[in-house]
PDB file of C-alpha atoms and ligand atoms in Angstrom:
ATOM      1  CA  MET A   1      30.222  13.409 -18.846  1.00 48.00           C
ATOM      2  CA  LYS A   2      26.501  14.429 -20.689  1.00 51.00           C
ATOM      3  CA  THR A   3      28.349  14.586 -24.274  1.00 56.00           C
ATOM      4  CA  LEU A   4      29.636  10.829 -23.039  1.00 51.00           C
ATOM      5  CA  THR A   5      26.409   9.799 -22.000  1.00 51.00           C
ATOM      6  CA  VAL A   6      25.329  12.070 -25.817  1.00 49.00           C
ATOM      7  CA  LEU A   7      28.342   9.803 -27.210  1.00 51.00           C
ATOM      8  CA  LEU A   8      27.957   5.855 -25.836  1.00 47.00           C
ATOM      9  CA  THR A   9      23.918   5.888 -26.787  1.00 50.00           C
ATOM     10  CA  TRP A  10      24.605   6.724 -30.055  1.00 52.00           C
ATOM     11  CA  LEU A  11      27.870   4.790 -30.120  1.00 51.00           C
ATOM     12  CA  LEU A  12      26.311   1.406 -27.827  1.00 51.00           C
ATOM     13  CA  GLY A  13      22.599   1.862 -28.817  1.00 52.00           C
ATOM     14  CA  LEU A  14      22.045   1.670 -25.223  1.00 52.00           C
ATOM     15  CA  ASN A  15      19.523   3.959 -23.329  1.00 53.00           C
ATOM     16  CA  LEU A  16      22.655   4.332 -21.076  1.00 50.00           C
ATOM     17  CA  PRO A  17      20.542   7.885 -19.093  1.00 51.00           C
ATOM     18  CA  THR A  18      17.784   4.606 -17.181  1.00 52.00           C
ATOM     19  CA  VAL A  19      20.754   2.395 -17.126  1.00 49.00           C
ATOM     20  CA  PHE A  20      21.990   4.632 -14.760  1.00 53.00           C
ATOM     21  CA  ALA A  21      19.081   6.262 -13.551  1.00 53.00           C
ATOM     22  CA  ALA A  22      17.968   2.739 -12.808  1.00 52.00           C
ATOM     23  CA  ALA A  23      21.281   1.816 -11.337  1.00 53.00           C
ATOM     24  CA  PRO A  24      19.851  -1.096  -8.912  1.00 55.00           C
ATOM     25  CA  LYS A  25      22.751   0.011  -6.272  1.00 60.00           C
ATOM     26  CA  ASP A  26      21.181   3.876  -5.266  1.00 91.00           C
ATOM     27  CA  LEU A  27      17.621   3.069  -5.583  1.00 95.00           C
ATOM     28  CA  GLU A  28      18.393  -0.669  -2.647  1.00 95.00           C
ATOM     29  CA  THR A  29      20.403   2.011  -0.491  1.00 96.00           C
ATOM     30  CA  GLU A  30      17.607   4.649  -0.505  1.00 97.00           C
ATOM     31  CA  ARG A  31      15.318   1.185   0.410  1.00 98.00           C
ATOM     32  CA  ALA A  32      17.800  -0.046   3.330  1.00 97.00           C
ATOM     33  CA  GLN A  33      17.967   4.288   4.425  1.00 98.00           C
ATOM     34  CA  MET A  34      14.378   4.282   4.601  1.00 98.00           C
ATOM     35  CA  VAL A  35      13.749   1.377   6.890  1.00 98.00           C
ATOM     36  CA  ALA A  36      17.109   2.420   9.044  1.00 98.00           C
ATOM     37  CA  GLN A  37      15.657   5.603   9.621  1.00 98.00           C
ATOM     38  CA  GLN A  38      12.405   6.176   9.400  1.00 98.00           C
ATOM     39  CA  LEU A  39      11.041   3.203  10.851  1.00 98.00           C
ATOM     40  CA  LYS A  40      13.054   1.541  12.935  1.00 98.00           C
ATOM     41  CA  PRO A  41      13.279   4.222  14.673  1.00 98.00           C
ATOM     42  CA  ARG A  42       9.278   4.942  14.981  1.00 98.00           C
ATOM     43  CA  GLY A  43       9.213   1.307  16.332  1.00 98.00           C
ATOM     44  CA  ILE A  44       8.359  -0.947  13.690  1.00 98.00           C
ATOM     45  CA  ARG A  45       9.668  -4.651  14.838  1.00 98.00           C
ATOM     46  CA  ASP A  46       8.590  -7.180  12.583  1.00 98.00           C
ATOM     47  CA  GLU A  47      11.418  -8.235  10.812  1.00 98.00           C
ATOM     48  CA  ALA A  48       9.510  -9.422   7.847  1.00 98.00           C
ATOM     49  CA  VAL A  49       7.516  -6.239   7.079  1.00 98.00           C
ATOM     50  CA  LEU A  50      11.242  -4.583   7.350  1.00 98.00           C
ATOM     51  CA  ALA A  51      12.146  -7.161   4.798  1.00 98.00           C
ATOM     52  CA  ALA A  52       9.405  -6.671   2.285  1.00 98.00           C
ATOM     53  CA  MET A  53       9.833  -3.006   3.159  1.00 98.00           C
ATOM     54  CA  ARG A  54      13.802  -3.281   1.905  1.00 98.00           C
ATOM     55  CA  ARG A  55      12.373  -5.237  -0.785  1.00 98.00           C
ATOM     56  CA  VAL A  56       9.439  -3.163  -2.647  1.00 98.00           C
ATOM     57  CA  PRO A  57      10.427  -1.234  -5.486  1.00 98.00           C
ATOM     58  CA  ARG A  58       8.604   1.959  -3.565  1.00 98.00           C
ATOM     59  CA  HIS A  59       9.777   4.087  -6.874  1.00 98.00           C
ATOM     60  CA  LEU A  60       7.342   1.989  -9.294  1.00 98.00           C
ATOM     61  CA  PHE A  61       4.583   2.569  -7.588  1.00 98.00           C
ATOM     62  CA  VAL A  62       4.533   6.565  -7.749  1.00 98.00           C
ATOM     63  CA  PRO A  63       4.127   8.880 -11.067  1.00 98.00           C
ATOM     64  CA  GLU A  64       6.901   8.426 -12.755  1.00 96.00           C
ATOM     65  CA  ASP A  65       8.127  12.305 -12.360  1.00 96.00           C
ATOM     66  CA  ARG A  66       7.338  11.490  -7.868  1.00 97.00           C
ATOM     67  CA  GLN A  67      10.194   9.429  -8.327  1.00 96.00           C
ATOM     68  CA  GLU A  68      13.275  11.135  -6.739  1.00 95.00           C
ATOM     69  CA  GLN A  69      10.462  11.230  -4.160  1.00 97.00           C
ATOM     70  CA  ALA A  70       9.478   7.437  -3.900  1.00 98.00           C
ATOM     71  CA  TYR A  71      11.719   6.952  -0.806  1.00 98.00           C
ATOM     72  CA  ARG A  72      10.965   9.920   1.645  1.00 97.00           C
ATOM     73  CA  ASP A  73       8.817  10.340   4.860  1.00 98.00           C
ATOM     74  CA  THR A  74       5.867  11.585   3.279  1.00 98.00           C
ATOM     75  CA  PRO A  75       2.331  10.391   0.989  1.00 97.00           C
ATOM     76  CA  LEU A  76       2.597  11.429  -2.207  1.00 98.00           C
ATOM     77  CA  PRO A  77       0.484  12.380  -5.146  1.00 98.00           C
ATOM     78  CA  ILE A  78      -1.726   9.458  -7.061  1.00 98.00           C
ATOM     79  CA  GLY A  79      -3.964  11.173  -9.436  1.00 97.00           C
ATOM     80  CA  TYR A  80      -7.739  11.380  -9.266  1.00 97.00           C
ATOM     81  CA  GLY A  81      -7.317  13.017  -5.063  1.00 95.00           C
ATOM     82  CA  GLN A  82      -6.019  10.299  -3.830  1.00 97.00           C
ATOM     83  CA  THR A  83      -2.079   9.920  -2.074  1.00 97.00           C
ATOM     84  CA  ILE A  84      -0.268   6.756  -1.837  1.00 98.00           C
ATOM     85  CA  SER A  85       1.277   6.290   2.247  1.00 97.00           C
ATOM     86  CA  GLN A  86       3.517   7.532   3.735  1.00 98.00           C
ATOM     87  CA  PRO A  87       6.436   4.424   3.917  1.00 98.00           C
ATOM     88  CA  TYR A  88       5.742   4.285   8.009  1.00 98.00           C
ATOM     89  CA  ILE A  89       2.162   3.681   7.963  1.00 98.00           C
ATOM     90  CA  VAL A  90       1.780   0.822   5.292  1.00 98.00           C
ATOM     91  CA  ALA A  91       4.940  -0.457   7.761  1.00 98.00           C
ATOM     92  CA  TYR A  92       2.702   0.005  10.435  1.00 98.00           C
ATOM     93  CA  MET A  93      -1.231  -1.159   9.057  1.00 98.00           C
ATOM     94  CA  THR A  94       1.269  -4.262   8.063  1.00 98.00           C
ATOM     95  CA  GLU A  95       2.810  -5.175  11.266  1.00 98.00           C
ATOM     96  CA  LEU A  96      -0.818  -5.069  13.184  1.00 98.00           C
ATOM     97  CA  ILE A  97      -2.262  -7.598  11.291  1.00 98.00           C
ATOM     98  CA  ARG A  98       0.403  -9.391  11.782  1.00 98.00           C
ATOM     99  CA  PRO A  99       0.902 -11.060   7.807  1.00 98.00           C
ATOM    100  CA  ARG A 100       1.852 -14.459   7.895  1.00 97.00           C
ATOM    101  CA  ALA A 101       3.268 -16.583   4.537  1.00 96.00           C
ATOM    102  CA  GLY A 102      -0.426 -18.257   3.563  1.00 96.00           C
ATOM    103  CA  MET A 103      -3.103 -15.910   4.700  1.00 98.00           C
ATOM    104  CA  ARG A 104      -5.146 -14.544   2.805  1.00 98.00           C
ATOM    105  CA  ILE A 105      -5.570 -10.497   3.501  1.00 98.00           C
ATOM    106  CA  LEU A 106      -8.258  -7.560   1.947  1.00 98.00           C
ATOM    107  CA  GLU A 107      -6.942  -5.196   1.095  1.00 98.00           C
ATOM    108  CA  ILE A 108      -9.634  -1.817   0.911  1.00 98.00           C
ATOM    109  CA  GLY A 109      -8.533   0.858  -1.899  1.00 98.00           C
ATOM    110  CA  THR A 110      -5.678  -0.391  -3.882  1.00 98.00           C
ATOM    111  CA  GLY A 111      -4.132   3.133  -5.218  1.00 98.00           C
ATOM    112  CA  SER A 112      -1.137   2.456  -7.108  1.00 98.00           C
ATOM    113  CA  GLY A 113      -0.535  -0.667  -5.145  1.00 98.00           C
ATOM    114  CA  TYR A 114       1.898  -0.196  -2.806  1.00 98.00           C
ATOM    115  CA  GLN A 115       0.170  -1.370   0.321  1.00 98.00           C
ATOM    116  CA  ALA A 116      -0.896  -4.642  -2.127  1.00 98.00           C
ATOM    117  CA  ALA A 117       2.728  -5.792  -2.916  1.00 98.00           C
ATOM    118  CA  VAL A 118       4.604  -4.957   0.391  1.00 98.00           C
ATOM    119  CA  LEU A 119       1.916  -7.644   1.442  1.00 98.00           C
ATOM    120  CA  ALA A 120       3.061 -10.037  -1.719  1.00 98.00           C
ATOM    121  CA  GLU A 121       6.069  -9.485  -0.689  1.00 98.00           C
ATOM    122  CA  MET A 122       5.266 -11.446   2.405  1.00 98.00           C
ATOM    123  CA  ALA A 123       3.908 -13.874   0.890  1.00 97.00           C
ATOM    124  CA  VAL A 124       0.020 -13.568   1.636  1.00 97.00           C
ATOM    125  CA  GLU A 125      -2.801 -14.148  -1.031  1.00 98.00           C
ATOM    126  CA  VAL A 126      -3.524 -10.595  -1.538  1.00 98.00           C
ATOM    127  CA  PHE A 127      -7.042  -9.122  -2.838  1.00 98.00           C
ATOM    128  CA  THR A 128      -7.419  -5.052  -3.584  1.00 98.00           C
ATOM    129  CA  VAL A 129     -10.108  -3.496  -3.999  1.00 98.00           C
ATOM    130  CA  GLU A 130     -10.522  -0.097  -5.327  1.00 98.00           C
ATOM    131  CA  ILE A 131     -13.567   2.432  -6.736  1.00 98.00           C
ATOM    132  CA  ILE A 132     -12.186   4.757  -9.072  1.00 98.00           C
ATOM    133  CA  GLU A 133     -11.313   2.318 -12.254  1.00 98.00           C
ATOM    134  CA  GLU A 134      -8.494   4.574 -13.978  1.00 98.00           C
ATOM    135  CA  LEU A 135      -6.223   3.868 -10.137  1.00 98.00           C
ATOM    136  CA  ALA A 136      -7.526  -0.549 -10.113  1.00 98.00           C
ATOM    137  CA  ARG A 137      -5.948  -0.874 -13.674  1.00 98.00           C
ATOM    138  CA  TRP A 138      -3.161   1.632 -13.094  1.00 98.00           C
ATOM    139  CA  GLY A 139      -2.500  -0.225  -9.111  1.00 98.00           C
ATOM    140  CA  GLN A 140      -2.393  -3.501 -11.178  1.00 98.00           C
ATOM    141  CA  ALA A 141      -0.447  -2.433 -14.184  1.00 98.00           C
ATOM    142  CA  ASN A 142       2.127  -1.028 -11.163  1.00 98.00           C
ATOM    143  CA  LEU A 143       1.792  -4.502 -10.151  1.00 98.00           C
ATOM    144  CA  GLU A 144       2.516  -6.670 -12.702  1.00 98.00           C
ATOM    145  CA  ARG A 145       5.305  -4.361 -13.895  1.00 98.00           C
ATOM    146  CA  ALA A 146       6.745  -5.080 -10.077  1.00 98.00           C
ATOM    147  CA  GLY A 147       6.465  -8.782 -11.046  1.00 98.00           C
ATOM    148  CA  TYR A 148       3.820  -8.697  -7.921  1.00 98.00           C
ATOM    149  CA  ARG A 149       1.550 -11.528 -10.178  1.00 97.00           C
ATOM    150  CA  GLY A 150      -0.858 -13.126  -8.030  1.00 97.00           C
ATOM    151  CA  VAL A 151      -2.603 -10.462  -6.503  1.00 98.00           C
ATOM    152  CA  ARG A 152      -6.267 -10.084  -7.651  1.00 98.00           C
ATOM    153  CA  VAL A 153      -7.472  -6.351  -8.024  1.00 98.00           C
ATOM    154  CA  LYS A 154     -11.543  -6.160  -8.496  1.00 98.00           C
ATOM    155  CA  ARG A 155     -12.637  -2.483  -8.992  1.00 98.00           C
ATOM    156  CA  GLY A 156     -15.954  -1.871  -7.064  1.00 98.00           C
ATOM    157  CA  ASP A 157     -17.000   0.153  -3.679  1.00 98.00           C
ATOM    158  CA  GLY A 158     -14.793  -1.867  -1.241  1.00 98.00           C
ATOM    159  CA  TYR A 159     -17.863  -0.744   2.098  1.00 98.00           C
ATOM    160  CA  PHE A 160     -19.012  -5.020   0.684  1.00 98.00           C
ATOM    161  CA  GLY A 161     -15.499  -6.529   0.465  1.00 98.00           C
ATOM    162  CA  TRP A 162     -15.442  -9.258  -1.328  1.00 98.00           C
ATOM    163  CA  SER A 163     -17.659 -11.481  -0.347  1.00 98.00           C
ATOM    164  CA  GLU A 164     -16.837 -14.589  -3.193  1.00 98.00           C
ATOM    165  CA  GLN A 165     -13.215 -14.567  -1.763  1.00 98.00           C
ATOM    166  CA  ALA A 166     -14.632 -14.454   1.867  1.00 98.00           C
ATOM    167  CA  PRO A 167     -13.572 -15.048   4.782  1.00 98.00           C
ATOM    168  CA  PHE A 168     -10.422 -13.352   5.523  1.00 98.00           C
ATOM    169  CA  ASP A 169      -7.717 -13.360   7.685  1.00 98.00           C
ATOM    170  CA  ALA A 170      -6.975 -10.040   8.289  1.00 98.00           C
ATOM    171  CA  VAL A 171      -8.485  -7.052   6.598  1.00 98.00           C
ATOM    172  CA  VAL A 172      -6.367  -3.350   5.545  1.00 98.00           C
ATOM    173  CA  VAL A 173      -8.290  -0.465   4.688  1.00 98.00           C
ATOM    174  CA  THR A 174      -7.277   2.356   3.415  1.00 98.00           C
ATOM    175  CA  ALA A 175     -10.047   5.273   3.620  1.00 97.00           C
ATOM    176  CA  ALA A 176     -10.541   6.479   6.031  1.00 96.00           C
ATOM    177  CA  ALA A 177     -14.518   5.763   6.706  1.00 94.00           C
ATOM    178  CA  ASP A 178     -16.816   7.320   9.642  1.00 94.00           C
ATOM    179  CA  HIS A 179     -18.209   3.858  10.803  1.00 96.00           C
ATOM    180  CA  ILE A 180     -16.627   0.325   9.947  1.00 97.00           C
ATOM    181  CA  PRO A 181     -18.497  -1.828   6.340  1.00 98.00           C
ATOM    182  CA  PRO A 182     -20.510  -4.128   8.814  1.00 97.00           C
ATOM    183  CA  PRO A 183     -19.675  -6.314   5.613  1.00 98.00           C
ATOM    184  CA  LEU A 184     -15.849  -6.465   6.454  1.00 98.00           C
ATOM    185  CA  LEU A 185     -16.735  -7.088   9.703  1.00 98.00           C
ATOM    186  CA  GLU A 186     -18.769 -10.369   8.420  1.00 97.00           C
ATOM    187  CA  GLN A 187     -16.015 -11.507   5.820  1.00 98.00           C
ATOM    188  CA  LEU A 188     -13.387 -11.684   8.796  1.00 98.00           C
ATOM    189  CA  LYS A 189     -12.361 -15.139  10.207  1.00 98.00           C
ATOM    190  CA  GLU A 190     -12.534 -15.479  13.339  1.00 97.00           C
ATOM    191  CA  GLY A 191      -9.070 -14.442  15.595  1.00 97.00           C
ATOM    192  CA  GLY A 192      -9.147 -12.678  12.388  1.00 98.00           C
ATOM    193  CA  ARG A 193      -8.007  -8.837  12.075  1.00 98.00           C
ATOM    194  CA  MET A 194      -8.798  -5.746  10.782  1.00 98.00           C
ATOM    195  CA  VAL A 195      -6.801  -2.624  10.547  1.00 98.00           C
ATOM    196  CA  ILE A 196      -8.465   1.213   9.571  1.00 98.00           C
ATOM    197  CA  PRO A 197      -8.892   4.384   9.895  1.00 98.00           C
ATOM    198  CA  VAL A 198     -11.922   5.822  11.529  1.00 97.00           C
ATOM    199  CA  GLY A 199     -12.966   9.174  11.356  1.00 94.00           C
ATOM    200  CA  SER A 200     -13.939  12.573   9.516  1.00 85.00           C
ATOM    201  CA  PRO A 201     -12.500  12.852   6.700  1.00 72.00           C
ATOM    202  CA  PHE A 202     -11.240  16.738   6.594  1.00 73.00           C
ATOM    203  CA  LEU A 203     -10.939  16.427  10.488  1.00 79.00           C
ATOM    204  CA  THR A 204      -9.836  13.497  13.224  1.00 85.00           C
ATOM    205  CA  GLN A 205      -8.931  10.853  12.509  1.00 95.00           C
ATOM    206  CA  ARG A 206      -7.626   7.107  13.726  1.00 96.00           C
ATOM    207  CA  LEU A 207      -6.335   4.610  12.764  1.00 97.00           C
ATOM    208  CA  ILE A 208      -8.624   1.471  14.587  1.00 98.00           C
ATOM    209  CA  LEU A 209      -7.452  -2.037  15.105  1.00 98.00           C
ATOM    210  CA  VAL A 210     -10.193  -4.450  15.455  1.00 98.00           C
ATOM    211  CA  ARG A 211     -10.065  -7.637  15.893  1.00 98.00           C
ATOM    212  CA  LYS A 212     -12.780 -10.753  16.410  1.00 97.00           C
ATOM    213  CA  GLU A 213     -12.795 -12.853  18.773  1.00 95.00           C
ATOM    214  CA  GLY A 214     -14.780 -15.924  20.232  1.00 91.00           C
ATOM    215  CA  GLY A 215     -17.482 -13.822  17.993  1.00 85.00           C
ATOM    216  CA  LYS A 216     -17.274 -10.755  19.138  1.00 96.00           C
ATOM    217  CA  ILE A 217     -15.929  -8.069  18.392  1.00 97.00           C
ATOM    218  CA  VAL A 218     -13.073  -6.216  19.630  1.00 97.00           C
ATOM    219  CA  THR A 219     -11.091  -2.311  18.645  1.00 97.00           C
ATOM    220  CA  GLU A 220      -8.451  -0.295  20.148  1.00 97.00           C
ATOM    221  CA  SER A 221      -7.675   3.351  19.275  1.00 97.00           C
ATOM    222  CA  LEU A 222      -4.540   3.432  18.405  1.00 97.00           C
ATOM    223  CA  LEU A 223      -2.174   6.482  15.845  1.00 93.00           C
ATOM    224  CA  PRO A 224      -4.096  10.132  15.276  1.00 94.00           C
ATOM    225  CA  VAL A 225      -3.649  10.009  10.907  1.00 95.00           C
ATOM    226  CA  ARG A 226      -4.783  11.353   8.506  1.00 92.00           C
ATOM    227  CA  PHE A 227      -6.050   9.592   4.844  1.00 93.00           C
ATOM    228  CA  VAL A 228      -8.161  10.328   2.139  1.00 93.00           C
ATOM    229  CA  PRO A 229     -11.881   9.696   2.169  1.00 92.00           C
ATOM    230  CA  PHE A 230     -13.995   6.240   1.930  1.00 95.00           C
ATOM    231  CA  THR A 231     -16.473   7.417  -1.246  1.00 95.00           C
ATOM    232  CA  ARG A 232     -19.248   5.197  -1.810  1.00 93.00           C
ATOM    233  CA  GLU A 233     -20.693   4.298  -4.990  1.00 86.00           C
ATOM    234  CA  ARG A 234     -23.756   6.475  -6.282  1.00 77.00           C
ATOM    235  CA  PRO A 235     -26.647   4.800  -6.444  1.00 67.00           C
TER     236      PRO A 235
HETATM  237  N1  SAH B   1      -3.420   1.696  -0.475  1.00 68.74           N
HETATM  238  C1  SAH B   1      -3.340   2.439  -1.128  1.00 68.74           C
HETATM  239  C2  SAH B   1      -3.891   3.921  -0.486  1.00 68.74           C
HETATM  240  C3  SAH B   1      -3.848   4.611  -1.741  1.00 68.74           C
HETATM  241  S1  SAH B   1      -5.844   6.173  -0.705  1.00 68.74           S
HETATM  242  C4  SAH B   1      -1.591   2.910  -1.119  1.00 68.74           C
HETATM  243  O1  SAH B   1      -0.642   1.941  -0.956  1.00 68.74           O
HETATM  244  O2  SAH B   1      -1.136   3.542  -2.864  1.00 68.74           O
HETATM  245  C5  SAH B   1      -6.438   5.355  -1.061  1.00 68.74           C
HETATM  246  C6  SAH B   1      -7.499   4.831  -2.150  1.00 68.74           C
HETATM  247  O3  SAH B   1      -8.713   4.033  -1.689  1.00 68.74           O
HETATM  248  C7  SAH B   1      -7.809   5.327  -3.040  1.00 68.74           C
HETATM  249  O4  SAH B   1      -7.479   5.429  -4.410  1.00 68.74           O
HETATM  250  C8  SAH B   1      -9.524   5.422  -3.529  1.00 68.74           C
HETATM  251  O5  SAH B   1      -9.877   5.659  -4.855  1.00 68.74           O
HETATM  252  C9  SAH B   1      -9.687   4.130  -2.305  1.00 68.74           C
HETATM  253  N2  SAH B   1     -10.892   4.185  -2.155  1.00 68.74           N
HETATM  254  C10 SAH B   1     -12.239   5.401  -1.844  1.00 68.74           C
HETATM  255  N3  SAH B   1     -12.847   5.227  -1.207  1.00 68.74           N
HETATM  256  C11 SAH B   1     -13.154   3.192  -1.007  1.00 68.74           C
HETATM  257  C12 SAH B   1     -13.778   2.165  -1.650  1.00 68.74           C
HETATM  258  N4  SAH B   1     -15.434   2.882  -1.133  1.00 68.74           N
HETATM  259  N5  SAH B   1     -13.802   1.185  -1.734  1.00 68.74           N
HETATM  260  C13 SAH B   1     -12.186   0.817  -2.276  1.00 68.74           C
HETATM  261  N6  SAH B   1     -11.143   1.394  -2.420  1.00 68.74           N
HETATM  262  C14 SAH B   1     -11.966   2.801  -2.333  1.00 68.74           C
END
């Protein structure tokens, strides 16, 4: 097979190993399995979320040497001490904020760009902030390569949100803070939803659902989780 591939590569001038490796059918199957085995049995119901998870090419959001592991039931390292979340956690957080077409959604912690891509796939306007310059660039490049050109990426300390683009229908924070940053609450619309892991960076954290209702902030503590720490810009 290998000799044949080399021969055909030479004869046809095609990069056959790449063609085979990227056979879209296999990846579609892997995504369908991810949805059927990791998301549905754990209670993800929103059809629009499941459809987005089935479509976004997660392998384009992990480092090249991790592509084979992209659809596994686990977070993966993306460099700079950061990780792309486990597919289930991405689906769960997405379901919690109830994205609907046309909404404006703010993400804090672009990382690989994967969570932003899942939101963009649901026809929402996505604004995402990343504190690490290299990841902001890599995340943006991944989004462009995967065809999500409408996502707006900014390098900055997400503690302050993105005031020029506020208010938002929903906010999703993908790094664990020890408190809910007040600027993010301010930038949330009335009736809006925010999901954020809160707790000590190295001990227990919980995913918190925040709702702004009648000018009041209502919080609900959900799953225990483990996220990378929410860092702050040094003055
Ligand atoms: N949503 C990402 C997850 C990346 S991990 C994905 O789908 O891949 C969390 C990210 O949050 C890291 O890239 C980290 O650098 C970033 N981060 C941490 N503190 C931040 C802050 N104050 N502002 C913006 N990004 C932050």
